[in-house]
XYZ file of C-alpha atoms in Angstrom:
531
model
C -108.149 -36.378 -85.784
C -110.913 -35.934 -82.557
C -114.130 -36.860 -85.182
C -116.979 -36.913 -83.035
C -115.787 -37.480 -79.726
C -118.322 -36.898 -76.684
C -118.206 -33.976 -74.563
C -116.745 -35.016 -71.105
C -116.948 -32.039 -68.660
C -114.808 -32.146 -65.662
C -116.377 -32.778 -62.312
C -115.636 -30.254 -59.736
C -116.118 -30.915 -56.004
C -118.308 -29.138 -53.957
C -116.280 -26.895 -52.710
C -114.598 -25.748 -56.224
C -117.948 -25.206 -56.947
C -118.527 -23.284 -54.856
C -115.857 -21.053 -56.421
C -117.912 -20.260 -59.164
C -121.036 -19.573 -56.971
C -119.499 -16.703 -55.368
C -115.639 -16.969 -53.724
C -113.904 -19.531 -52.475
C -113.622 -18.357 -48.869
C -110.163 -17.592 -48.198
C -108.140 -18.892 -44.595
C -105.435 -17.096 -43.201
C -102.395 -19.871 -45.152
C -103.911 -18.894 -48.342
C -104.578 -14.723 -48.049
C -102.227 -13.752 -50.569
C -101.485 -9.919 -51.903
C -102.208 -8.814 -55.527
C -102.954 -11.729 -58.003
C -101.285 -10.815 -61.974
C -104.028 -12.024 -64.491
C -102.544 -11.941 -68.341
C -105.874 -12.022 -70.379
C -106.529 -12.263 -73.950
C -109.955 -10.561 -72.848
C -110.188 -7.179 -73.940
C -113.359 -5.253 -71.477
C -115.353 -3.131 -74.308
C -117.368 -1.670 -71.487
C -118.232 -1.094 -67.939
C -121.878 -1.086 -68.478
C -122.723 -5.385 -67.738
C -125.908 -5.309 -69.597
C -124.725 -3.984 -72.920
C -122.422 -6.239 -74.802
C -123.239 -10.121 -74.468
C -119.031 -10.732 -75.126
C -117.161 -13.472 -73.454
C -114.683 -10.669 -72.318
C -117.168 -8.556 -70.646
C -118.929 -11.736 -69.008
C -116.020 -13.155 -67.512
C -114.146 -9.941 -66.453
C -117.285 -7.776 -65.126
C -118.416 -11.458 -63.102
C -116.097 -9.938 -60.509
C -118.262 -7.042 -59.977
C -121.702 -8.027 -60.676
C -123.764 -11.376 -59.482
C -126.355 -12.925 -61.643
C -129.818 -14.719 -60.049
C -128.757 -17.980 -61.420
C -125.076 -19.782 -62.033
C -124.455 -22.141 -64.551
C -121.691 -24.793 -63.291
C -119.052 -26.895 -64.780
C -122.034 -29.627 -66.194
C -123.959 -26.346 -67.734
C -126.701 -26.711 -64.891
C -128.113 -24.211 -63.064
C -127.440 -22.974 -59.365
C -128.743 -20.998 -57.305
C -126.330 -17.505 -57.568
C -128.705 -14.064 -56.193
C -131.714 -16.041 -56.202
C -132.211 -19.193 -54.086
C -134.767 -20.590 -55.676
C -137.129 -20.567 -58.877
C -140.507 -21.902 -59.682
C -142.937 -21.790 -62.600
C -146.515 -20.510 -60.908
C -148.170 -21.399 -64.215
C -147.224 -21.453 -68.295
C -146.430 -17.450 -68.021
C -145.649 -16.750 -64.041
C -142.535 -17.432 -62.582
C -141.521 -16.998 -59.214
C -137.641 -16.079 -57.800
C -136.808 -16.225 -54.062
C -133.659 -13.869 -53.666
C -130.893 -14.325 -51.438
C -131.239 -12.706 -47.857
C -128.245 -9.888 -46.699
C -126.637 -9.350 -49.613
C -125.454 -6.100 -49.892
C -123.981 -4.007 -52.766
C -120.378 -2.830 -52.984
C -121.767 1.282 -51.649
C -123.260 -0.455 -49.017
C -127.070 -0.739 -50.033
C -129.128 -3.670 -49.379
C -129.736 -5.452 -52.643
C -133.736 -6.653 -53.043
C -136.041 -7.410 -55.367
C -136.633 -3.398 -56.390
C -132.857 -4.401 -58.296
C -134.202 -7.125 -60.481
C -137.191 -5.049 -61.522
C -134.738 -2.594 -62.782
C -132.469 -5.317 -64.173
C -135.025 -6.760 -66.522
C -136.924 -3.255 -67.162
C -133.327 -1.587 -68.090
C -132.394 -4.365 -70.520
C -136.041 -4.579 -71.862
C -137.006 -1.017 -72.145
C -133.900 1.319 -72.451
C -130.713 0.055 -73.500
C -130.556 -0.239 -77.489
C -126.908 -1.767 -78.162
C -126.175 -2.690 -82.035
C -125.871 -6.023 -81.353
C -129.153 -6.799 -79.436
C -127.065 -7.272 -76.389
C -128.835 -9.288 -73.514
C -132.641 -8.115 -74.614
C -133.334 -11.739 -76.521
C -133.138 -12.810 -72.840
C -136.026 -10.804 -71.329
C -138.291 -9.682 -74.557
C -140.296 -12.471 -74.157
C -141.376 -11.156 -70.168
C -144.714 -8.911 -70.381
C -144.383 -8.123 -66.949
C -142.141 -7.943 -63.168
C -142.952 -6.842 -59.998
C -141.472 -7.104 -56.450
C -144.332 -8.399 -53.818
C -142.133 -8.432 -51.189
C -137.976 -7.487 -51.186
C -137.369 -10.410 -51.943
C -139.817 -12.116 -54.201
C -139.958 -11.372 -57.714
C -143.046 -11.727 -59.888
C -142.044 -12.206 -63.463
C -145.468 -12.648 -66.482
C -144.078 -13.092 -69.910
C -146.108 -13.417 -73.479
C -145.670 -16.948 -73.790
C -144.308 -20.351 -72.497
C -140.860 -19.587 -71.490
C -139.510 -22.519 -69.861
C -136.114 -21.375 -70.372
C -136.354 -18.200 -68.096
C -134.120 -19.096 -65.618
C -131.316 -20.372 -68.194
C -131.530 -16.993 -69.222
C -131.013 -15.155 -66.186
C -127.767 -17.222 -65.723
C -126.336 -14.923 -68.294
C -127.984 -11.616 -66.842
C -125.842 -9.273 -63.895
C -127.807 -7.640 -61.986
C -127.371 -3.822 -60.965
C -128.496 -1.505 -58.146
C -131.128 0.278 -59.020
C -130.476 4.284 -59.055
C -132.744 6.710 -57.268
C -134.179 7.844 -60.363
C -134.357 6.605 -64.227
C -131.987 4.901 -65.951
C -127.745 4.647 -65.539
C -126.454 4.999 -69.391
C -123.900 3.146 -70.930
C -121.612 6.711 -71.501
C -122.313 7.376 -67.745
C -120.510 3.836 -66.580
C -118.147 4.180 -69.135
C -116.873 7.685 -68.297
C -116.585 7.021 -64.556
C -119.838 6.141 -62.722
C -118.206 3.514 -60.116
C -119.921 0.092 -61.246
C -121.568 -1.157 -57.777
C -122.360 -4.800 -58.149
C -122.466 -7.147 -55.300
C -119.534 -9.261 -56.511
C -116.415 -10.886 -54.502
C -114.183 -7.790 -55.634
C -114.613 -3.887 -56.171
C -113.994 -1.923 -59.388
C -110.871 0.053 -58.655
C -109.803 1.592 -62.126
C -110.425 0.631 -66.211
C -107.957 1.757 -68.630
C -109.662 0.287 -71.545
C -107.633 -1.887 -73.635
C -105.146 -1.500 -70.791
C -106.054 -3.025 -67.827
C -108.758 -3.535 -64.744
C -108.077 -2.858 -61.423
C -109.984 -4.735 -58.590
C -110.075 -4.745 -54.762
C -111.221 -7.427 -52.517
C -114.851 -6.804 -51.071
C -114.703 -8.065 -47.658
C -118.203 -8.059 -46.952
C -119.092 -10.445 -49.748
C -121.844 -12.898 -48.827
C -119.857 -15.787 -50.315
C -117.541 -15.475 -47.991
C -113.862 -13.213 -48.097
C -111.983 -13.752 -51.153
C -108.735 -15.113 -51.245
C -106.509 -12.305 -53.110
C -106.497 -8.593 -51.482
C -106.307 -7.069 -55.269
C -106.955 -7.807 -58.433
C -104.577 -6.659 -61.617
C -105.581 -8.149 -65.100
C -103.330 -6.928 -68.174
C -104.777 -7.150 -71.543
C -102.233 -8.792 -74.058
C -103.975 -10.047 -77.181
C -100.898 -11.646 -78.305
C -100.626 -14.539 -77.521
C -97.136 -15.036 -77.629
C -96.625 -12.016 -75.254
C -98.902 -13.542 -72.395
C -96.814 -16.898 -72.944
C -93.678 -15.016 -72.571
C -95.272 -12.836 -69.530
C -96.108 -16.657 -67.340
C -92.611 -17.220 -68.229
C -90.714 -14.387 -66.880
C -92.891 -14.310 -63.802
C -94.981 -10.820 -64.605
C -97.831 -12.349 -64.473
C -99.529 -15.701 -62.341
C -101.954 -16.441 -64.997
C -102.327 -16.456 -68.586
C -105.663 -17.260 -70.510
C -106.278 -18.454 -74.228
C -102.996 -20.364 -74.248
C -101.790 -21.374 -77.608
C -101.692 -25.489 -77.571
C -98.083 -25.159 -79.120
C -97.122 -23.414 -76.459
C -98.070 -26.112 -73.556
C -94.884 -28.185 -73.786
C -92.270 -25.023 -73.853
C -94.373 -23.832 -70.408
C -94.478 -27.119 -68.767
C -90.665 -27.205 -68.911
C -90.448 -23.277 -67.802
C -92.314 -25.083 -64.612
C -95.370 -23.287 -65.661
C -98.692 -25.614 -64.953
C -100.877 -25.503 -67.429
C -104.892 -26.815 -66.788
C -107.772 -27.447 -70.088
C -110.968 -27.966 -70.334
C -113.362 -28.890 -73.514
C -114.887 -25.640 -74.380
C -119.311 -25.034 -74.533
C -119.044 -23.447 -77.930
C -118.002 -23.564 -81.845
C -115.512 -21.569 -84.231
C -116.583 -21.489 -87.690
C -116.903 -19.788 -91.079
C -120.275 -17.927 -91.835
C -120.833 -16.642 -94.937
C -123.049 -13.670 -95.909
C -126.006 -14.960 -97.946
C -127.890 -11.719 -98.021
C -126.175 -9.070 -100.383
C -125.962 -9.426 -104.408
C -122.199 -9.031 -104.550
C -119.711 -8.881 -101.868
C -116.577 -6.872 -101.284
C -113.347 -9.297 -101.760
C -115.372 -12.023 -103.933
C -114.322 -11.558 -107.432
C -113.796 -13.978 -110.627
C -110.372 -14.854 -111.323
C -109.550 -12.032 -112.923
C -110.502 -9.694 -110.268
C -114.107 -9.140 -111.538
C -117.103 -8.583 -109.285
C -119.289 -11.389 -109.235
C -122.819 -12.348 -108.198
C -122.790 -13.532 -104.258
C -121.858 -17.217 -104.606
C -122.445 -18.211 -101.293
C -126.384 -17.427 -102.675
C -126.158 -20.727 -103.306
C -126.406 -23.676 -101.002
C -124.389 -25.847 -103.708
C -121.099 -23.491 -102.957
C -121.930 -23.349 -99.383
C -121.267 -27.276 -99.258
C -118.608 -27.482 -101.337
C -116.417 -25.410 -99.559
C -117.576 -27.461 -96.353
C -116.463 -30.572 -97.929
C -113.111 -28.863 -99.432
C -112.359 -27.898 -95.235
C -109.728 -30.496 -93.558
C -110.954 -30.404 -90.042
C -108.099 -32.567 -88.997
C -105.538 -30.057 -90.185
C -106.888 -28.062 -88.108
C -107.633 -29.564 -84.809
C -104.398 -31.925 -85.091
C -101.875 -29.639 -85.952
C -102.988 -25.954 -85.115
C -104.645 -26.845 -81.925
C -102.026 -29.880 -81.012
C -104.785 -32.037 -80.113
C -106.665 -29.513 -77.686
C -110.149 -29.251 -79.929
C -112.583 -31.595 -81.049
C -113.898 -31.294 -84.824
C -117.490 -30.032 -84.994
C -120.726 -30.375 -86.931
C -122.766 -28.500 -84.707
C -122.954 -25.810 -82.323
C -121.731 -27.665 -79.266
C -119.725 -30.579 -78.636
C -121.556 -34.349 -79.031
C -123.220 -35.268 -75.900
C -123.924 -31.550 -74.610
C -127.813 -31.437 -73.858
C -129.999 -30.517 -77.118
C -127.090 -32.076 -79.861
C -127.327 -34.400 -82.168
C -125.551 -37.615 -82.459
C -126.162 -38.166 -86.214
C -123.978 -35.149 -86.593
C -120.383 -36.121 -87.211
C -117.753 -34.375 -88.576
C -116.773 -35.138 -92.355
C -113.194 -35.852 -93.864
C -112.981 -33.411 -96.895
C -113.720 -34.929 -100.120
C -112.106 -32.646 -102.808
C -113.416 -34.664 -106.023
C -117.284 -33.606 -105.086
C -116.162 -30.083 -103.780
C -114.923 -29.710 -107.507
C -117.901 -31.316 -109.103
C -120.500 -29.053 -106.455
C -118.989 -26.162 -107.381
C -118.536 -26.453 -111.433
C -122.477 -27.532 -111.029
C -123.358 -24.461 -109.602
C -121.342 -22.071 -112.100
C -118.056 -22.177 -111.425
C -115.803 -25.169 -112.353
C -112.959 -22.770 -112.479
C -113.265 -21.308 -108.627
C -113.559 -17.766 -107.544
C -111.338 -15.536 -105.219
C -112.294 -14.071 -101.746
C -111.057 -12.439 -99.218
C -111.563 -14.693 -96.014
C -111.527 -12.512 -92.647
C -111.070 -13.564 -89.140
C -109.775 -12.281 -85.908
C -106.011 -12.592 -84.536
C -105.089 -13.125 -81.179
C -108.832 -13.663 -79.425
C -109.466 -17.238 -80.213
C -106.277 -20.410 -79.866
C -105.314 -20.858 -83.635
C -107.528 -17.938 -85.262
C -105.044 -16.826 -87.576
C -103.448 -19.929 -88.184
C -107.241 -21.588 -89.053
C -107.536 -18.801 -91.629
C -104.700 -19.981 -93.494
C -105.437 -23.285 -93.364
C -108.891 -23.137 -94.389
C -107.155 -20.956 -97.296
C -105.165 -23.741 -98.238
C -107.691 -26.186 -97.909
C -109.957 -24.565 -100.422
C -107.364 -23.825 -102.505
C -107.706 -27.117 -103.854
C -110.829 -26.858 -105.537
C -110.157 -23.465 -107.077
C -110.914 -21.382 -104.730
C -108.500 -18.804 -104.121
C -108.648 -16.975 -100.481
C -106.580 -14.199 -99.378
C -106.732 -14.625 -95.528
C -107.421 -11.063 -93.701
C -106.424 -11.408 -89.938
C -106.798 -8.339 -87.647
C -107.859 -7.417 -83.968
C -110.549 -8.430 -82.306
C -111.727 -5.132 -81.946
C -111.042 -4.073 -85.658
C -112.352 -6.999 -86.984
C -115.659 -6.680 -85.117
C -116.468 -2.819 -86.555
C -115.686 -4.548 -89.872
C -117.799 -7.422 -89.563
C -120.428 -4.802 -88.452
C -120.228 -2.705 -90.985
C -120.629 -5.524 -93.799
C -117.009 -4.782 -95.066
C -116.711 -8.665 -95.253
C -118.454 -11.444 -97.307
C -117.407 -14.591 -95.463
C -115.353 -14.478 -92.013
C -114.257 -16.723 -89.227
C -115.451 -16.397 -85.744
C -116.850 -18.205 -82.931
C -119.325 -18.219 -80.400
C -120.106 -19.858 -76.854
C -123.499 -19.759 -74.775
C -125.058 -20.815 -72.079
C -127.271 -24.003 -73.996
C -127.803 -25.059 -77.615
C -130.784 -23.450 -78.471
C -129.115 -19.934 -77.053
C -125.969 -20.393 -79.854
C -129.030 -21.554 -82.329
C -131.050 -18.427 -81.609
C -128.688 -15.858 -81.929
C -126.077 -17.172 -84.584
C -128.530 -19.177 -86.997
C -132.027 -17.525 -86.300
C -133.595 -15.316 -88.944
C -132.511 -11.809 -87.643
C -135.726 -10.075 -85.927
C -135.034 -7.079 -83.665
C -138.460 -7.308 -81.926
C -138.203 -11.207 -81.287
C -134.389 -10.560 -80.448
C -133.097 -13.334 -82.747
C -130.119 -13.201 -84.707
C -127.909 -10.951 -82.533
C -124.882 -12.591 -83.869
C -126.378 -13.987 -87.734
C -124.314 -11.223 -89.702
C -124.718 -13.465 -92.898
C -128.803 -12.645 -92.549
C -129.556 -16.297 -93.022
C -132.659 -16.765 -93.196
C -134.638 -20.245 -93.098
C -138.359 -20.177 -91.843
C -138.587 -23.846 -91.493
C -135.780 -23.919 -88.988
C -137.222 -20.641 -87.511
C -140.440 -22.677 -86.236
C -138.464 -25.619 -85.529
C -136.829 -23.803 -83.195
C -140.073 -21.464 -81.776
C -141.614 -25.614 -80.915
C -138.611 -26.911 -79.295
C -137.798 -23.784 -76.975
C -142.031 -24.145 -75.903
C -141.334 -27.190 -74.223
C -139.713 -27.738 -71.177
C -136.364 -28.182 -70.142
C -136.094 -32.536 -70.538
C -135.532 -35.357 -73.076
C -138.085 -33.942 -75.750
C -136.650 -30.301 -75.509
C -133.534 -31.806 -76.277
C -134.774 -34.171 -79.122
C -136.543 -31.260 -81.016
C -132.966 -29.166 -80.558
C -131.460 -31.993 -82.214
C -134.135 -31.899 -85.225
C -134.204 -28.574 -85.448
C -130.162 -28.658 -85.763
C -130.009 -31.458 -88.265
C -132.129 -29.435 -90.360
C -130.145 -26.304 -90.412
C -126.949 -27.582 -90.774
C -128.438 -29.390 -93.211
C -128.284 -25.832 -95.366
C -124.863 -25.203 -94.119
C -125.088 -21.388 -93.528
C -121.830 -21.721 -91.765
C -119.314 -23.922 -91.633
C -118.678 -25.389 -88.003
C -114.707 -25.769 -87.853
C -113.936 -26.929 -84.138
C -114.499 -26.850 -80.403
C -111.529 -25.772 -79.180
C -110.555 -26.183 -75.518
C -109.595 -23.781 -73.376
C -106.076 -23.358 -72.098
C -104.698 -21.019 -69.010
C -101.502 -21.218 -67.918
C -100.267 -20.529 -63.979
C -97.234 -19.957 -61.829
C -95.540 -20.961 -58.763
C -97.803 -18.561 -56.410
C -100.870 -20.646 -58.062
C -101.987 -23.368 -56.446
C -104.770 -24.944 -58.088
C -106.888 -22.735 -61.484
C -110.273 -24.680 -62.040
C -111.253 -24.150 -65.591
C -115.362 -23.399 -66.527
C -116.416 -24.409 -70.257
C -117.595 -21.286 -70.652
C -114.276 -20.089 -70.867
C -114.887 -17.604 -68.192
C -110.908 -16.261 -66.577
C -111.655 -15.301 -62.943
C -110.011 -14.258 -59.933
C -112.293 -16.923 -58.356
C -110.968 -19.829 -60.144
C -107.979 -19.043 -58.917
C -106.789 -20.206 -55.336
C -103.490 -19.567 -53.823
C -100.216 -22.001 -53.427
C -100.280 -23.259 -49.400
C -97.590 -21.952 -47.592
């Protein structure tokens, strides 16, 4: 069992890199035709500013460019914008990349970012928050020159340009605002990306075309095909018959059975957390019931029950033998040694004696029922953590039903409040980003709490975390992450299960797939087999 262990990112070369920056330029050994991407990634929308989902981020990356890159170590690079600067506490400056043009052929400038930022800020009102947390905090943009942007916000942000690493960037229209239904019913997208949008079936499939004129430099497959198969078995099974050249979200079971297929398989520790979150907010909750099937007060009310079904989880169960050794047991958001952690946060072994005793102390030394939710298919061992977990907690009388369905079904469920206490997981681009939007008290107007469905709320975190994201990006940012972190977990408003890593799978036709923490599945990452 991985307690603890330190987050090692792989180190890329410069010119892998410089994959993720923009394309890998392609030479003539390496051109190849139409590259067959199996994804577990199902694309919710063509609009890149709506959803903040891992799906949409990685598959739309194709299309659209963002001002800054985060690489392999989680630091920032220059992507749209070639350089940043804070003029004072609440003025930063961005110089933007020269000659870049979008995919109609329009030169992209600073006039784009205004409309970025005032499109995010100002119109678009997705359930979820989407990407506004990133920009509610800017009072003001201009453009003094194409390309120089201007940017005044409220406050001390010294995070800005972490957060336009997680921003695309469209064209600005010749008048108002593009909608969502607009780019979802057939408005081309026009980003300035290495590849073209050439069709969206949703659920289906994405169809891209090579953009020649890329500033990057000319990508290295002529089209694009990914296939969305949430199964993961199915995508295994697709690598193996030769349908596809890559598979994402490969299931660590899987890795030996492919290796002897002559698949290659590449991993990578992943920049994010699976866990349980419970909702502490409601006075009963549908699926938690006595043993006899009564309705009962919300248990999870009470921090006592919170930690007793942390200390009745087996971790080791779950990182040893569902994810084969490919995870890492958390305590926190992100893995030890990741800027902004803490290292007096380990993972526990369960201890089923004080589980029992916890939860008899806080009314019920006979257990409860519950119906324990989660998603199939969208994250390696999802379904199979959901019945472990069940069995773990089993043990101290608690009896959960494990509810596995589709991403997609799960999420309008989890929306709606159907659930009391789910599994799920969530990556970002730093710690205080997964802290803000998964653990924050939820505030529209601030933009915290996008993802805290449980409507935890803790106002001595809450300020914990407005000091440490004042100060600047360093040693005592980090430090006050850490505090802030030790205090919240401290509560246990979720339980953090593991840091899984990722897995893709490749063929023959494949030379080399460089894998990103952030889980992103590219065409970029992927270079071609030399002839």
């Amino acid at each position: 069992m991985k307690l603890g262990s330190p987050f090692r990112p792989r180190l890329l070369s410069a010119f892998l890199i410089s994959i993720f920056l923009g394309s890998a330029p392609a030479t003539p050994a390496q051109e190849r035709g139409e590259l067959r991407i199996a994804t577990s990634y199902k694309l919710m929308t063509l609009d890149p500013q709506y959803a903040n989902l891992n799906e949409n981020t990685s598959l739309l990356s194709h299309i659209y460019e963002r001002l800054v890159y985060q690489d392999e170590n989680l630091e920032l690079k220059p992507g749209l914008a070639t350089s940043w600067r804070p003029l004072s506490d609440t003025q930063w400056e961005f110089k933007l990349r020269d000659k870049v043009r979008f995919h109609d052929g329009s030169a992209f400038d600073a006039d784009d970012v205004v409309y970025t930022i005032e499109r995010i800020r100002d119109f678009l009102k997705p359930p979820s928050g989407g990407f506004r947390s990133y920009v509610s905090g800017i009072k003001s943009v201009s453009a003094p020159d194409p390309l120089t942007v201007l940017i005044e916000t409220d406050g001390a942000v010294p995070n800005l340009p972490l957060f336009f690493s997680s921003i695309f960037v469209m064209n600005r229209p010749s008048e108002g605002f593009e909608t969502t239904e607009d780019l979802n019913a057939g408005h081309p997208p026009n980003g300035t990306g290495p590849y073209r949008f050439e069709s969206w079936s949703s659920g289906e499939s994405l169809r891209l075309a090579r953009n020649d004129d890329h500033w990057g430099g000319k990508p290295a497959w002529s089209k694009v095909t990914f296939r969305v198969i949430e199964n993961p078995a199915a995508r295994v099974a697709a690598l193996s018959t030769g349908e596809v050249d890559v598979a994402d979200a490969i299931p660590a079971r899987d890795v030996a059975s492919l290796k002897e297929r002559g698949a290659r398989v590449a991993s990578v520790g992943a920049a994010r957390v699976n866990f349980v979150q419970f909702d502490v907010a409601r006075d009963t909750l549908p699926g938690v019931t006595d043993k006899s099937g009564e309705p009962i007060a919300n248990p999870f009310k009470n921090p006592l029950v919170r930690r007793a079904l942390t200390l009745a989880t087996d971790r080791g169960i779950l990182v040893d033998k569902i994810l084969a050794g490919y995870g890492t047991a958390a305590a926190q958001v992100f893995p030890n040694g990741l800027p902004g952690t803490s290292a007096k946060l380990l993972p526990e072994a369960p201890n089923y004696d004080e589980a029992k005793m916890l939860l008899a102390k806080a009314g019920f030394p006979d257990g409860f029922n519950l119906v324990l939710a989660g998603p199939a298919g969208r994250y390696p061992g999802d379904a199979e953590s959901l019945q472990a977990v069940a069995q773990s907690w089993a043990r101290i009388g608690v009896n959960a039903q494990p509810a596995a369905a589709p991403f997609s079904v799960f999420n309008t469920k989890r929306a709606a409040g159907d659930y009391g206490v789910w599994y799920g997981g969530t990556s970002g681009e730093a710690v205080d980003i997964i802290l803000h939007t998964l653990l924050a008290s939820p505030d529209p107007e601030r933009g915290t709490g996008a993802l805290n469905f449980g409507k935890y709320r803790n106002e001595a975190f809450d300020a914990m975390l407005a000091r440490a994201e004042s100060i600047a990006v360093g040693p005592e940012r980090n430090a006050a992450l850490a505090q802030a972190t030790e205090l919240v977990m401290a509560d246990q408003p979720i339980i953090p299960l593991y840091h899984f890593h990722h897995i893709v799978g490749y063929g023959s036709r494949i030379g080399s797939y460089v894998l990103h923490p952030r889980g992103w599945t590219t065409a970029m990452q992927t270079l071609p087999a030399m002839e």
